[in-house]
């Protein structure tokens, strides 16, 4: 019986770690800005080689 309690405790620790990691990931991705480039900006200028 004590083995099951230890296992349950370990599972809860891992769940908490994943929850903290998920919150950090969300915080980082929400602060990052996405760079969007319009199709017109992708046109290359002609140049002499």
Tab-separated table of N, CA, C and O in Angstrom:
chain	number	residue	atom	x	y	z
A	1	UNK	N	0.821	-1.204	0.000
A	1	UNK	CA	0.000	0.000	0.000
A	1	UNK	C	0.860	1.262	0.000
A	1	UNK	O	0.528	2.220	-0.679
A	2	UNK	N	1.948	1.235	0.757
A	2	UNK	CA	2.806	2.422	0.808
A	2	UNK	C	3.470	2.670	-0.544
A	2	UNK	O	3.763	3.806	-0.887
A	3	UNK	N	3.702	1.604	-1.303
A	3	UNK	CA	4.265	1.752	-2.642
A	3	UNK	C	3.357	2.554	-3.549
A	3	UNK	O	3.810	3.363	-4.354
A	4	UNK	N	2.061	2.327	-3.434
A	4	UNK	CA	1.098	3.074	-4.245
A	4	UNK	C	1.076	4.547	-3.855
A	4	UNK	O	0.960	5.422	-4.713
A	5	UNK	N	1.194	4.830	-2.567
A	5	UNK	CA	1.207	6.214	-2.117
A	5	UNK	C	2.457	6.936	-2.618
A	5	UNK	O	2.388	8.096	-3.027
A	6	UNK	N	3.584	6.248	-2.610
A	6	UNK	CA	4.833	6.838	-3.119
A	6	UNK	C	4.697	7.112	-4.608
A	6	UNK	O	5.073	8.180	-5.096
A	7	UNK	N	4.118	6.150	-5.352
A	7	UNK	CA	3.907	6.329	-6.788
A	7	UNK	C	2.979	7.509	-7.060
A	7	UNK	O	3.229	8.322	-7.945
A	8	UNK	N	1.908	7.596	-6.283
A	8	UNK	CA	0.953	8.696	-6.460
A	8	UNK	C	1.644	10.031	-6.200
A	8	UNK	O	1.442	11.001	-6.938
A	9	UNK	N	2.472	10.077	-5.179
A	9	UNK	CA	3.204	11.287	-4.835
A	9	UNK	C	4.147	11.682	-5.975
A	9	UNK	O	4.245	12.858	-6.340
A	10	UNK	N	4.843	10.708	-6.556
A	10	UNK	CA	5.751	10.984	-7.671
A	10	UNK	C	4.985	11.494	-8.884
A	10	UNK	O	5.424	12.418	-9.566
A	11	UNK	N	3.828	10.900	-9.147
A	11	UNK	CA	3.002	11.334	-10.284
A	11	UNK	C	2.550	12.770	-10.077
A	11	UNK	O	2.582	13.585	-11.006
A	12	UNK	N	2.150	13.115	-8.862
A	12	UNK	CA	1.713	14.481	-8.579
A	12	UNK	C	2.871	15.469	-8.746
A	12	UNK	O	2.677	16.570	-9.257
A	13	UNK	N	4.079	15.076	-8.340
A	13	UNK	CA	5.242	15.948	-8.515
A	13	UNK	C	5.497	16.200	-9.999
A	13	UNK	O	5.736	17.339	-10.409
A	14	UNK	N	5.425	15.151	-10.806
A	14	UNK	CA	5.653	15.281	-12.245
A	14	UNK	C	4.567	16.144	-12.879
A	14	UNK	O	4.854	16.997	-13.725
A	15	UNK	N	3.326	15.955	-12.459
A	15	UNK	CA	2.233	16.774	-12.994
A	15	UNK	C	2.455	18.243	-12.670
A	15	UNK	O	2.224	19.108	-13.517
A	16	UNK	N	2.897	18.533	-11.461
A	16	UNK	CA	3.163	19.919	-11.081
A	16	UNK	C	4.301	20.510	-11.908
A	16	UNK	O	4.242	21.661	-12.326
A	17	UNK	N	5.348	19.707	-12.143
A	17	UNK	CA	6.470	20.182	-12.955
A	17	UNK	C	6.021	20.498	-14.376
A	17	UNK	O	6.411	21.512	-14.953
A	18	UNK	N	5.191	19.623	-14.951
A	18	UNK	CA	4.686	19.866	-16.299
A	18	UNK	C	3.788	21.097	-16.335
A	18	UNK	O	3.815	21.867	-17.291
A	19	UNK	N	3.001	21.306	-15.286
A	19	UNK	CA	2.126	22.480	-15.223
A	19	UNK	C	2.967	23.755	-15.204
A	19	UNK	O	2.676	24.710	-15.929
A	20	UNK	N	4.026	23.758	-14.394
A	20	UNK	CA	4.906	24.930	-14.316
A	20	UNK	C	5.582	25.162	-15.663
A	20	UNK	O	5.657	26.296	-16.152
A	21	UNK	N	6.063	24.093	-16.288
A	21	UNK	CA	6.712	24.206	-17.595
A	21	UNK	C	5.741	24.735	-18.642
A	21	UNK	O	6.098	25.595	-19.453
A	22	UNK	N	4.510	24.258	-18.621
A	22	UNK	CA	3.503	24.722	-19.581
A	22	UNK	C	3.211	26.205	-19.381
A	22	UNK	O	3.090	26.955	-20.349
A	23	UNK	N	3.127	26.647	-18.129
A	23	UNK	CA	2.874	28.058	-17.858
A	23	UNK	C	4.032	28.927	-18.343
A	23	UNK	O	3.829	29.999	-18.901
A	24	UNK	N	5.259	28.445	-18.147
A	24	UNK	CA	6.425	29.197	-18.621
A	24	UNK	C	6.433	29.262	-20.137
A	24	UNK	O	6.742	30.290	-20.724
A	25	UNK	N	6.084	28.160	-20.782
A	25	UNK	CA	6.064	28.114	-22.241
A	25	UNK	C	5.023	29.079	-22.790
A	25	UNK	O	5.278	29.805	-23.748
A	26	UNK	N	3.868	29.109	-22.171
A	26	UNK	CA	2.811	30.024	-22.609
A	26	UNK	C	3.258	31.465	-22.422
A	26	UNK	O	3.039	32.311	-23.280
A	27	UNK	N	3.913	31.749	-21.301
A	27	UNK	CA	4.374	33.109	-21.036
A	27	UNK	C	5.400	33.548	-22.062
A	27	UNK	O	5.373	34.680	-22.545
A	28	UNK	N	6.307	32.655	-22.429
A	28	UNK	CA	7.353	32.992	-23.402
A	28	UNK	C	6.746	33.191	-24.784
A	28	UNK	O	7.049	34.161	-25.466
A	29	UNK	N	5.878	32.284	-25.203
A	29	UNK	CA	5.315	32.391	-26.548
A	29	UNK	C	4.376	33.575	-26.680
A	29	UNK	O	4.248	34.147	-27.758
A	30	UNK	N	3.725	33.965	-25.602
A	30	UNK	CA	2.812	35.109	-25.707
A	30	UNK	C	3.576	36.426	-25.763
A	30	UNK	O	3.064	37.414	-26.280
A	31	UNK	N	4.806	36.463	-25.245
A	31	UNK	CA	5.587	37.698	-25.297
A	31	UNK	C	6.381	37.826	-26.584
A	31	UNK	O	6.832	38.910	-26.922
A	32	UNK	N	6.568	36.717	-27.290
A	32	UNK	CA	7.314	36.784	-28.548
A	32	UNK	C	6.414	37.362	-29.632
A	32	UNK	O	5.246	37.029	-29.731
A	33	UNK	N	6.993	38.235	-30.433
A	33	UNK	CA	6.233	38.823	-31.534
A	33	UNK	C	6.471	37.980	-32.783
A	33	UNK	O	7.557	37.467	-33.002
A	34	UNK	N	5.453	37.883	-33.584
A	34	UNK	CA	5.611	37.166	-34.835
A	34	UNK	C	5.936	38.162	-35.927
A	34	UNK	O	5.363	39.255	-35.990
A	35	UNK	N	6.862	37.809	-36.762
A	35	UNK	CA	7.246	38.661	-37.878
A	35	UNK	C	6.512	38.184	-39.123
A	35	UNK	O	6.708	37.056	-39.557
A	36	UNK	N	5.693	39.025	-39.654
A	36	UNK	CA	4.997	38.675	-40.882
A	36	UNK	C	5.557	39.518	-42.015
A	36	UNK	O	5.816	40.708	-41.856
A	37	UNK	N	5.763	38.870	-43.124
A	37	UNK	CA	6.305	39.544	-44.299
A	37	UNK	C	5.258	39.469	-45.394
A	37	UNK	O	4.751	38.403	-45.721
A	38	UNK	N	4.940	40.623	-45.945
A	38	UNK	CA	3.965	40.658	-47.029
A	38	UNK	C	4.602	40.114	-48.302
A	38	UNK	O	5.818	40.157	-48.485
A	39	UNK	N	3.765	39.600	-49.166
A	39	UNK	CA	4.246	39.028	-50.415
A	39	UNK	C	5.030	40.063	-51.220
A	39	UNK	O	6.036	39.759	-51.828
A	40	UNK	N	4.583	41.310	-51.187
A	40	UNK	CA	5.238	42.367	-51.944
A	40	UNK	C	6.669	42.596	-51.450
A	40	UNK	O	7.547	43.000	-52.199
A	41	UNK	N	6.923	42.347	-50.180
A	41	UNK	CA	8.246	42.573	-49.610
A	41	UNK	C	9.236	41.483	-49.998
A	41	UNK	O	10.437	41.635	-49.828
A	42	UNK	N	8.730	40.385	-50.521
A	42	UNK	CA	9.592	39.276	-50.879
A	42	UNK	C	10.189	39.399	-52.270
A	42	UNK	O	11.032	38.606	-52.664
A	43	UNK	N	9.768	40.397	-53.021
A	43	UNK	CA	10.278	40.582	-54.372
A	43	UNK	C	11.741	41.028	-54.286
A	43	UNK	O	12.088	41.972	-53.588
A	44	UNK	N	12.593	40.326	-55.005
A	44	UNK	CA	14.016	40.647	-54.987
A	44	UNK	C	14.338	41.704	-56.044
A	44	UNK	O	13.759	41.698	-57.132
A	45	UNK	N	15.232	42.570	-55.705
A	45	UNK	CA	15.658	43.573	-56.674
A	45	UNK	C	16.678	42.953	-57.618
A	45	UNK	O	17.469	42.093	-57.226
A	46	UNK	N	16.664	43.388	-58.869
A	46	UNK	CA	17.653	42.898	-59.815
A	46	UNK	C	18.992	43.556	-59.525
A	46	UNK	O	19.054	44.741	-59.202
A	47	UNK	N	20.037	42.782	-59.649
A	47	UNK	CA	21.360	43.347	-59.425
A	47	UNK	C	22.342	42.741	-60.434
A	47	UNK	O	22.156	41.638	-60.903
A	48	UNK	N	23.374	43.498	-60.740
A	48	UNK	CA	24.378	43.014	-61.670
A	48	UNK	C	25.433	42.226	-60.903
A	48	UNK	O	25.841	42.624	-59.819
A	49	UNK	N	25.875	41.152	-61.489
A	49	UNK	CA	26.915	40.351	-60.848
A	49	UNK	C	28.264	40.634	-61.459
A	49	UNK	O	28.486	40.912	-62.549
